[in-house]
Coordinates of C-alpha atoms in Angstrom, one line a residue:
M1 CA 0.0 0.0 0.0
S2 CA 1.4 3.4 -1.0
K3 CA 2.2 6.0 1.7
I4 CA 0.1 9.1 1.8
Y5 CA 2.7 11.4 3.3
Y6 CA 6.5 11.9 3.1
G7 CA 8.7 10.7 6.0
D8 CA 8.4 8.0 8.6
M9 CA 7.5 10.4 11.4
P10 CA 4.7 10.7 13.9
E11 CA 1.5 11.9 12.3
E12 CA 1.3 15.1 14.3
F13 CA 4.3 16.4 12.3
S14 CA 2.5 16.0 9.0
L15 CA -0.5 18.3 9.7
Y16 CA -0.9 21.3 7.4
E17 CA -1.8 23.8 10.1
T18 CA 1.4 23.2 12.2
S19 CA 3.9 22.3 9.4
K20 CA 6.4 24.8 8.2
I21 CA 7.2 22.7 5.1
V22 CA 4.8 21.5 2.4
I23 CA 5.6 18.9 -0.2
L24 CA 3.6 19.2 -3.4
P25 CA 3.5 16.1 -5.7
I26 CA 2.8 16.8 -9.4
P27 CA 2.7 13.4 -11.1
Y28 CA 2.7 14.7 -14.6
D29 CA 4.4 13.0 -17.6
G30 CA 2.5 14.5 -20.6
T31 CA 5.3 15.9 -22.7
S32 CA 8.3 13.6 -22.0
T33 CA 9.9 12.3 -25.2
W34 CA 11.9 9.2 -24.4
V35 CA 11.3 6.9 -21.5
K36 CA 7.9 7.4 -19.9
G37 CA 7.2 6.9 -16.2
A38 CA 8.0 10.2 -14.5
D39 CA 4.4 10.4 -13.4
K40 CA 5.3 7.6 -10.9
G41 CA 8.1 9.6 -9.5
P42 CA 6.4 11.5 -6.7
Q43 CA 4.8 8.4 -5.2
A44 CA 8.1 6.6 -5.4
I45 CA 9.9 9.4 -3.5
I46 CA 7.2 9.3 -0.9
D47 CA 7.3 5.5 -0.6
A48 CA 11.1 5.5 -0.3
S49 CA 10.9 8.2 2.5
D50 CA 9.9 5.4 4.9
S51 CA 13.5 4.2 4.7
I52 CA 15.2 7.5 5.5
E53 CA 16.5 8.1 9.0
L54 CA 15.1 11.4 10.4
Y55 CA 18.3 12.4 12.1
D56 CA 20.7 14.1 9.7
I57 CA 24.3 13.3 10.6
E58 CA 25.9 16.3 9.0
T59 CA 23.7 19.0 10.6
G60 CA 23.0 17.0 13.8
K61 CA 19.3 18.0 13.4
E62 CA 15.9 16.5 12.8
V63 CA 14.3 18.8 10.3
Y64 CA 11.0 16.9 10.4
T65 CA 10.3 18.6 13.7
F66 CA 9.4 21.8 11.7
G67 CA 6.5 19.8 10.3
I68 CA 6.4 18.3 6.8
H69 CA 3.0 18.2 5.3
T70 CA 2.4 16.3 2.0
A71 CA -0.2 18.1 0.0
P72 CA -2.8 16.3 -2.3
P73 CA -1.2 15.7 -5.7
I74 CA -2.2 18.0 -8.6
D75 CA -4.2 16.1 -11.2
A76 CA -5.3 18.8 -13.7
F77 CA -3.5 17.3 -16.6
E78 CA -5.7 17.8 -19.7
T79 CA -3.0 19.9 -21.4
P80 CA 0.4 21.2 -20.3
E81 CA -1.1 24.7 -20.1
I82 CA -3.8 23.5 -17.6
M83 CA -1.2 21.7 -15.5
V84 CA 1.1 24.8 -15.4
E85 CA -1.8 27.0 -14.3
A86 CA -2.9 24.5 -11.6
A87 CA 0.6 24.3 -10.3
Y88 CA 0.9 28.1 -10.2
Q89 CA -2.4 28.5 -8.3
R90 CA -1.5 25.8 -5.8
A91 CA 2.0 27.1 -5.2
K92 CA 0.7 30.6 -4.7
K93 CA -1.7 29.3 -2.0
Y94 CA 1.1 27.6 0.0
L95 CA 3.4 30.6 -0.4
N96 CA 0.7 33.0 0.8
D97 CA 0.2 30.7 3.8
D98 CA 3.9 31.2 4.5
K99 CA 4.8 27.6 3.9
Y100 CA 8.2 26.4 2.7
L101 CA 7.3 24.7 -0.6
V102 CA 9.0 21.7 -2.1
T103 CA 7.7 20.3 -5.4
I104 CA 8.3 16.7 -6.5
G105 CA 7.7 15.6 -10.1
G106 CA 6.9 14.4 -12.5
E107 CA 8.6 15.7 -15.6
H108 CA 10.5 19.0 -15.5
S109 CA 7.6 21.0 -17.0
V110 CA 5.9 20.9 -13.6
S111 CA 8.4 23.6 -12.4
C112 CA 7.0 26.3 -14.8
G113 CA 4.0 27.4 -12.8
V114 CA 5.7 26.9 -9.5
I115 CA 8.6 29.1 -10.5
K116 CA 6.1 31.8 -11.6
A117 CA 4.5 31.8 -8.1
F118 CA 7.9 32.1 -6.4
S119 CA 8.9 35.0 -8.7
E120 CA 5.9 36.9 -7.4
K121 CA 6.7 36.2 -3.8
F122 CA 10.5 36.8 -3.8
E123 CA 12.1 39.8 -5.5
K124 CA 15.1 39.4 -7.8
L125 CA 14.7 35.6 -7.9
T126 CA 17.6 33.5 -9.3
I127 CA 16.7 30.0 -10.6
L128 CA 19.5 27.6 -10.1
Q129 CA 19.1 24.6 -12.4
I130 CA 21.0 21.3 -12.0
D131 CA 20.3 19.3 -15.1
A132 CA 21.9 17.3 -18.0
H133 CA 19.8 19.3 -20.5
A134 CA 19.6 23.1 -21.2
D135 CA 15.8 23.0 -21.6
L136 CA 16.0 26.3 -23.5
R137 CA 13.8 25.6 -26.5
D138 CA 11.2 28.3 -27.3
D139 CA 8.7 25.5 -27.9
Y140 CA 8.8 21.8 -28.6
H141 CA 6.2 19.3 -30.0
G142 CA 3.6 22.0 -30.2
S143 CA 3.9 23.5 -26.7
I144 CA 5.8 26.2 -24.9
Y145 CA 5.4 24.2 -21.7
N146 CA 7.1 21.1 -22.9
H147 CA 9.8 19.7 -20.5
A148 CA 12.4 20.8 -23.0
C149 CA 11.3 24.5 -22.6
V150 CA 11.1 24.9 -18.9
M151 CA 14.2 27.1 -18.4
R152 CA 13.3 29.2 -21.4
R153 CA 10.0 29.9 -19.5
A154 CA 11.9 30.4 -16.2
Q155 CA 13.9 33.2 -17.9
D156 CA 10.7 35.2 -17.9
F157 CA 10.7 35.2 -14.1
G158 CA 14.3 35.6 -13.0
K159 CA 18.0 35.0 -13.7
V160 CA 18.7 31.4 -14.7
V161 CA 22.0 29.8 -13.7
Q162 CA 22.5 26.3 -15.3
V163 CA 24.8 23.7 -13.9
G164 CA 25.9 20.2 -15.2
I165 CA 24.6 20.8 -18.7
R166 CA 25.9 18.3 -21.2
S167 CA 23.2 18.0 -23.9
M168 CA 21.5 20.7 -26.0
C169 CA 20.5 21.5 -29.6
I170 CA 21.9 24.3 -31.7
E171 CA 18.5 26.1 -31.7
E172 CA 18.9 26.6 -27.9
K173 CA 22.1 28.6 -28.2
P174 CA 20.5 32.0 -28.9
N175 CA 18.7 31.6 -25.6
M176 CA 21.8 30.7 -23.6
I177 CA 23.4 33.3 -21.4
R178 CA 27.0 32.1 -21.5
E179 CA 28.2 33.4 -18.2
N180 CA 25.4 31.7 -16.4
M181 CA 26.1 28.3 -18.1
F182 CA 28.3 25.8 -16.3
F183 CA 28.8 22.9 -18.7
S184 CA 29.7 19.5 -17.2
H185 CA 32.9 19.2 -19.2
E186 CA 34.1 22.6 -17.8
I187 CA 33.2 21.7 -14.3
R188 CA 35.4 18.6 -14.6
N189 CA 38.5 20.8 -15.1
N190 CA 37.7 23.7 -12.8
P191 CA 38.4 23.2 -9.0
N192 CA 36.7 26.5 -8.3
W193 CA 33.4 25.9 -10.2
M194 CA 31.2 26.0 -7.1
I195 CA 32.5 29.4 -6.1
D196 CA 32.0 30.6 -9.6
V197 CA 28.4 29.4 -9.6
V198 CA 27.6 31.1 -6.3
A199 CA 29.1 34.3 -7.6
Q200 CA 26.3 34.4 -10.3
L201 CA 23.5 34.0 -7.8
G202 CA 21.3 36.6 -6.1
E203 CA 20.1 36.7 -2.6
N204 CA 16.9 34.6 -3.2
V205 CA 17.5 31.3 -5.0
Y206 CA 15.0 28.8 -6.3
L207 CA 16.7 25.4 -6.8
S208 CA 15.4 23.2 -9.6
I209 CA 16.9 19.7 -9.7
D210 CA 16.4 17.4 -12.7
L211 CA 17.7 14.1 -11.4
D212 CA 19.4 13.5 -14.8
G213 CA 21.9 16.2 -13.7
F214 CA 23.5 13.4 -11.7
D215 CA 25.6 10.9 -13.4
P216 CA 23.7 7.7 -14.2
S217 CA 26.1 5.8 -12.0
V218 CA 24.5 7.7 -9.1
I219 CA 20.8 8.0 -10.2
P220 CA 20.1 5.7 -13.2
S221 CA 16.3 5.9 -13.1
T222 CA 15.5 9.0 -15.1
G223 CA 13.7 9.4 -18.4
T224 CA 16.7 10.9 -20.3
P225 CA 20.0 9.8 -18.6
E226 CA 23.2 11.3 -19.9
P227 CA 26.8 10.1 -19.2
G228 CA 29.3 12.5 -17.6
G229 CA 27.1 13.9 -14.9
L230 CA 27.6 15.2 -11.4
T231 CA 28.3 13.1 -8.3
W232 CA 26.3 12.9 -5.2
W233 CA 28.9 15.0 -3.3
Q234 CA 29.3 17.6 -6.0
V235 CA 25.6 18.3 -5.9
T236 CA 25.2 18.3 -2.1
D237 CA 28.4 20.3 -1.6
L238 CA 27.1 22.9 -4.1
I239 CA 23.8 23.1 -2.3
K240 CA 25.5 23.5 1.1
L241 CA 27.7 26.4 -0.3
V242 CA 24.6 28.1 -1.9
N243 CA 22.8 27.8 1.4
Q244 CA 25.7 29.5 3.2
H245 CA 25.7 32.5 0.9
C246 CA 22.1 32.8 -0.3
Q247 CA 18.5 32.1 0.8
I248 CA 17.2 28.9 -0.9
V249 CA 13.5 30.0 -0.9
G250 CA 12.2 26.7 -2.3
F251 CA 13.1 23.9 -4.6
D252 CA 11.9 21.0 -6.8
V253 CA 13.2 17.5 -7.5
V254 CA 11.9 16.2 -10.8
E255 CA 12.3 13.5 -13.5
L256 CA 12.6 10.4 -11.3
C257 CA 11.4 7.5 -13.6
P258 CA 11.2 4.6 -11.2
N259 CA 12.5 1.2 -12.1
P260 CA 10.6 -1.6 -10.3
A261 CA 13.8 -3.7 -10.3
D262 CA 16.1 -1.1 -8.7
K263 CA 14.9 1.1 -5.9
S264 CA 18.2 2.9 -5.3
S265 CA 17.2 5.9 -7.4
D266 CA 13.9 6.3 -5.5
L267 CA 15.8 6.3 -2.2
A268 CA 18.5 8.7 -3.5
A269 CA 15.8 11.2 -4.7
S270 CA 13.9 10.9 -1.4
K271 CA 17.0 11.4 0.7
L272 CA 18.1 14.4 -1.5
V273 CA 14.8 16.1 -0.5
Y274 CA 15.5 15.5 3.2
Q275 CA 19.1 16.6 3.0
I276 CA 18.3 19.9 1.2
L277 CA 15.7 20.6 3.9
S278 CA 18.2 19.7 6.6
Q279 CA 20.7 22.2 5.2
R280 CA 18.1 24.9 4.6
F281 CA 16.8 24.8 8.2
R282 CA 20.1 24.0 10.0
W283 CA 20.3 27.5 11.5
S284 CA 16.6 27.8 12.3
Y285 CA 16.5 25.8 15.5

């Protein structure tokens, strides 16, 4: 039987009224173009959260004590446009209620409406993307809200800094801002790349993590895996550094495509959510 809320914690820490943190599942997979199954990602992350220890060794804290409420999944999926609007409206509600919002997908297009809501809440928002793909197409397969267009849409709402990119088409190059692009092959030869990334960020940062930003040896279960990606420690060390210098106002973790024969990616994605929260709230106790 599937779990209904994230984390193996006492139920009183999952109530909306008393929770600081809200997790919003958006199990949408309407525009993905290779391996389907990202719609199963949110539930797989929630199910795997049963196996995560609630004590975080590095911070020495238990972030669940701030309360982590799992919201009802969005299911308005008739078109990408309807999904984006539904995500925007729901995100706006939680932000207006002063909740710390975490979105779990679903394909990467689920981030579009959420980022719009964050841009209205936080001034001079920077969107920090960790991803294998640039996602800078103007439109793709008949929609501007295709998963391949998400960062092109995000550019309407703030500065976009892109990390770990190792796949793009030539049509995306006019939409690329070179100083904000940290290609995977350049990271490999630059010991100061994390410092360089942070230097491009503003005070308020929204973190958007496509799990194919990781190397497939770390997280193989994605819809569009690419070789040459980031390691677990590169990603988590970057997040820690960003958290030291900026305010991570919210984040999403998307593009988990669960493999029934290998649950390691489900657990890694679920633990990533908890570790980001642990870092974000480490100084709030």
